[in-house]
Amino acid sequence: MAQTLKYILWAALAVVNLIAYILMGVDKHRARTGKRRIPEKTLFLFALLFGGLGGTLGMFAFRHKTKHWYFAIFFPLLAVLQIAAVGYLLFA
């Protein structure tokens, strides 16, 4: 894989994970202040788009959605699978 493509992939992953992390924090803030929430399907969409690590870190950092079994199981599972997939693509 070309070096430039690797840099683009790393940058895209960083952006998606940062957005997933921020979305968890914003949704937690909105939950506390009674404002309109971010739909759960949006949170899952960013986790599925290789933002599993950012979503998982955000979930635990903000203590948000940790009591929902489907977030507590699938976000970390997605993170592990995505890390393995990226590792395989970049280092194999």
XYZ file of N, CA and C in Angstrom:
276
model
N 0.860 -1.178 0.000
C 0.000 0.000 0.000
C 0.903 1.236 0.000
N 0.568 2.190 -0.818
C 1.383 3.399 -0.924
C 1.373 4.168 0.395
N 2.490 4.810 0.676
C 2.631 5.560 1.931
C 1.587 6.660 2.060
N 1.290 7.346 0.963
C 0.295 8.421 0.985
C -1.073 7.886 1.361
N -1.404 6.721 0.824
C -2.697 6.108 1.135
C -2.790 5.748 2.613
N -1.680 5.308 3.175
C -1.663 4.994 4.613
C -1.924 6.251 5.447
N -1.314 7.355 5.067
C -1.538 8.610 5.798
C -2.988 9.061 5.693
N -3.569 8.911 4.520
C -4.977 9.281 4.329
C -5.871 8.393 5.186
N -5.576 7.107 5.222
C -6.358 6.173 6.044
C -6.256 6.532 7.523
N -5.044 6.806 8.002
C -4.855 7.201 9.404
C -5.618 8.484 9.730
N -5.556 9.450 8.823
C -6.256 10.721 9.045
C -7.764 10.507 9.077
N -8.283 9.705 8.157
C -9.723 9.431 8.123
C -10.169 8.716 9.395
N -9.383 7.757 9.834
C -9.712 7.043 11.072
C -9.698 7.984 12.277
N -8.719 8.853 12.320
C -8.628 9.808 13.427
C -9.850 10.726 13.443
N -10.256 11.201 12.287
C -11.405 12.113 12.209
C -12.686 11.408 12.626
N -12.921 10.207 12.109
C -14.151 9.472 12.441
C -14.189 9.155 13.937
N -13.061 8.747 14.496
C -13.026 8.427 15.925
C -13.192 9.671 16.784
N -12.628 10.780 16.360
C -12.798 12.028 17.090
C -14.269 12.464 17.069
N -14.902 12.342 15.921
C -16.324 12.692 15.821
C -17.160 11.785 16.719
N -16.888 10.480 16.710
C -17.633 9.539 17.555
C -17.464 9.900 19.034
N -16.250 10.236 19.426
C -15.967 10.624 20.812
C -16.738 11.894 21.180
N -16.669 12.882 20.312
C -17.349 14.162 20.567
C -18.863 13.978 20.619
N -19.405 13.149 19.727
C -20.852 12.911 19.725
C -21.329 12.327 21.049
N -20.532 11.440 21.631
C -20.914 10.872 22.935
C -20.936 11.966 24.004
N -19.961 12.854 23.975
C -19.925 13.945 24.946
C -21.054 14.934 24.742
N -21.339 15.267 23.500
C -22.425 16.205 23.199
C -23.769 15.605 23.612
N -23.967 14.318 23.314
C -25.234 13.691 23.678
C -25.403 13.619 25.194
N -24.332 13.359 25.906
C -24.395 13.339 27.369
C -24.761 14.725 27.896
N -24.150 15.757 27.332
C -24.465 17.124 27.748
C -25.931 17.445 27.466
N -26.404 17.057 26.297
C -27.802 17.301 25.956
C -28.746 16.525 26.859
N -28.349 15.337 27.263
C -29.179 14.545 28.176
C -29.301 15.239 29.533
N -28.202 15.797 29.987
C -28.214 16.479 31.294
C -29.010 17.778 31.265
N -28.984 18.461 30.129
C -29.635 19.775 30.052
C -31.037 19.718 29.458
N -31.512 18.522 29.122
C -32.869 18.371 28.623
C -33.075 18.854 27.199
N -32.005 18.930 26.441
C -32.106 19.377 25.047
C -32.320 18.177 24.128
N -32.555 18.488 22.852
C -32.776 17.452 21.866
C -31.531 16.573 21.737
N -31.753 15.253 21.783
C -30.658 14.284 21.817
C -30.204 13.867 20.426
N -29.024 13.317 20.366
C -28.504 12.717 19.142
C -29.096 11.307 19.064
N -29.712 10.948 17.947
C -30.302 9.604 17.842
C -29.256 8.501 18.039
N -29.676 7.414 18.676
C -28.768 6.301 18.909
C -28.251 5.726 17.599
N -29.079 5.748 16.563
C -28.614 5.215 15.278
C -27.469 6.055 14.706
N -27.433 7.336 15.009
C -26.316 8.182 14.573
C -25.046 7.807 15.325
N -25.174 7.569 16.627
C -24.019 7.153 17.420
C -23.476 5.825 16.901
N -24.384 4.891 16.601
C -23.962 3.601 16.072
C -23.379 3.726 14.672
N -23.907 4.619 13.866
C -23.388 4.808 12.515
C -21.916 5.203 12.552
N -21.581 6.154 13.405
C -20.177 6.571 13.487
C -19.302 5.466 14.069
N -19.852 4.667 14.975
C -19.089 3.533 15.496
C -18.852 2.499 14.395
N -19.858 2.263 13.577
C -19.716 1.297 12.479
C -18.761 1.776 11.396
N -18.684 3.089 11.203
C -17.795 3.659 10.181
C -16.366 3.791 10.710
N -15.925 2.781 11.411
C -14.585 2.689 11.992
C -14.331 3.730 13.074
N -15.402 4.104 13.791
C -15.259 4.992 14.936
C -15.535 4.263 16.241
N -15.363 2.954 16.227
C -15.642 2.142 17.419
C -14.774 2.506 18.609
N -13.515 2.784 18.366
C -12.611 3.143 19.464
C -13.002 4.492 20.069
N -13.242 5.480 19.229
C -13.656 6.794 19.726
C -14.980 6.739 20.462
N -15.924 5.961 19.927
C -17.216 5.807 20.589
C -17.091 5.122 21.940
N -16.251 4.102 21.991
C -16.047 3.379 23.246
C -15.356 4.270 24.280
N -14.314 4.972 23.858
C -13.629 5.880 24.783
C -14.571 6.977 25.266
N -15.378 7.508 24.361
C -16.352 8.532 24.744
C -17.405 7.997 25.691
N -17.832 6.774 25.451
C -18.844 6.155 26.303
C -18.338 6.071 27.743
N -17.109 5.654 27.911
C -16.570 5.509 29.267
C -16.086 6.837 29.848
N -15.534 7.703 29.030
C -15.059 9.004 29.528
C -16.211 9.851 30.047
N -17.332 9.825 29.327
C -18.485 10.643 29.718
C -19.516 9.858 30.520
N -19.236 8.572 30.751
C -20.177 7.688 31.449
C -21.556 7.786 30.800
N -21.544 7.597 29.507
C -22.767 7.765 28.732
C -23.095 6.473 27.990
N -24.319 6.024 28.131
C -24.839 4.825 27.476
C -24.215 3.542 28.021
N -23.545 3.600 29.138
C -22.887 2.410 29.680
C -23.881 1.409 30.258
N -25.082 1.849 30.581
C -26.097 0.936 31.123
C -26.930 0.280 30.035
N -26.759 0.738 28.808
C -27.453 0.121 27.676
C -26.598 -1.043 27.186
N -27.111 -2.266 27.327
C -26.306 -3.443 27.009
C -25.791 -3.424 25.581
N -26.588 -2.931 24.651
C -26.171 -2.956 23.252
C -25.031 -1.985 22.982
N -24.915 -0.918 23.747
C -23.753 -0.032 23.624
C -22.559 -0.646 24.350
N -22.791 -1.145 25.559
C -21.709 -1.687 26.386
C -21.054 -2.905 25.748
N -21.792 -3.641 24.926
C -21.222 -4.822 24.273
C -20.699 -4.493 22.881
N -21.528 -3.834 22.075
C -21.173 -3.668 20.672
C -20.111 -2.600 20.411
N -20.069 -1.532 21.180
C -19.040 -0.517 20.938
C -17.636 -1.081 21.171
N -17.379 -1.718 22.318
C -16.036 -2.299 22.494
C -15.747 -3.420 21.490
N -16.757 -4.212 21.150
C -16.566 -5.277 20.171
C -16.195 -4.690 18.805
N -16.905 -3.647 18.408
C -16.569 -2.966 17.158
C -15.155 -2.406 17.199
N -14.780 -1.843 18.322
C -13.436 -1.270 18.449
C -12.371 -2.345 18.249
N -12.538 -3.491 18.881
C -11.561 -4.570 18.757
C -11.495 -5.074 17.316
N -12.653 -5.301 16.710
C -12.679 -5.783 15.327
C -12.072 -4.775 14.358
N -12.365 -3.496 14.590
C -11.837 -2.459 13.706
C -10.328 -2.288 13.875
N -9.849 -2.367 15.085
C -8.403 -2.284 15.316
C -7.701 -3.454 14.631
N -8.291 -4.635 14.739
C -7.704 -5.820 14.082
C -7.715 -5.644 12.560
N -8.808 -5.148 12.008
C -8.919 -4.964 10.555
C -7.915 -3.923 10.061
N -7.804 -2.818 10.764
C -6.865 -1.773 10.358
C -5.430 -2.277 10.496
N -5.158 -2.974 11.575
C -3.817 -3.546 11.752
C -3.460 -4.495 10.627
N -4.415 -5.309 10.241
C -4.166 -6.241 9.137
C -3.911 -5.487 7.830
N -4.747 -4.471 7.553
C -4.601 -3.726 6.303
C -3.285 -2.941 6.238
N -2.903 -2.370 7.360
C -1.726 -1.506 7.345
C -0.403 -2.256 7.521
N -0.432 -3.369 8.221
C 0.822 -4.017 8.569
C 1.012 -5.401 7.963
N 0.029 -5.870 7.211
C 0.159 -7.208 6.602
C 0.829 -7.129 5.245
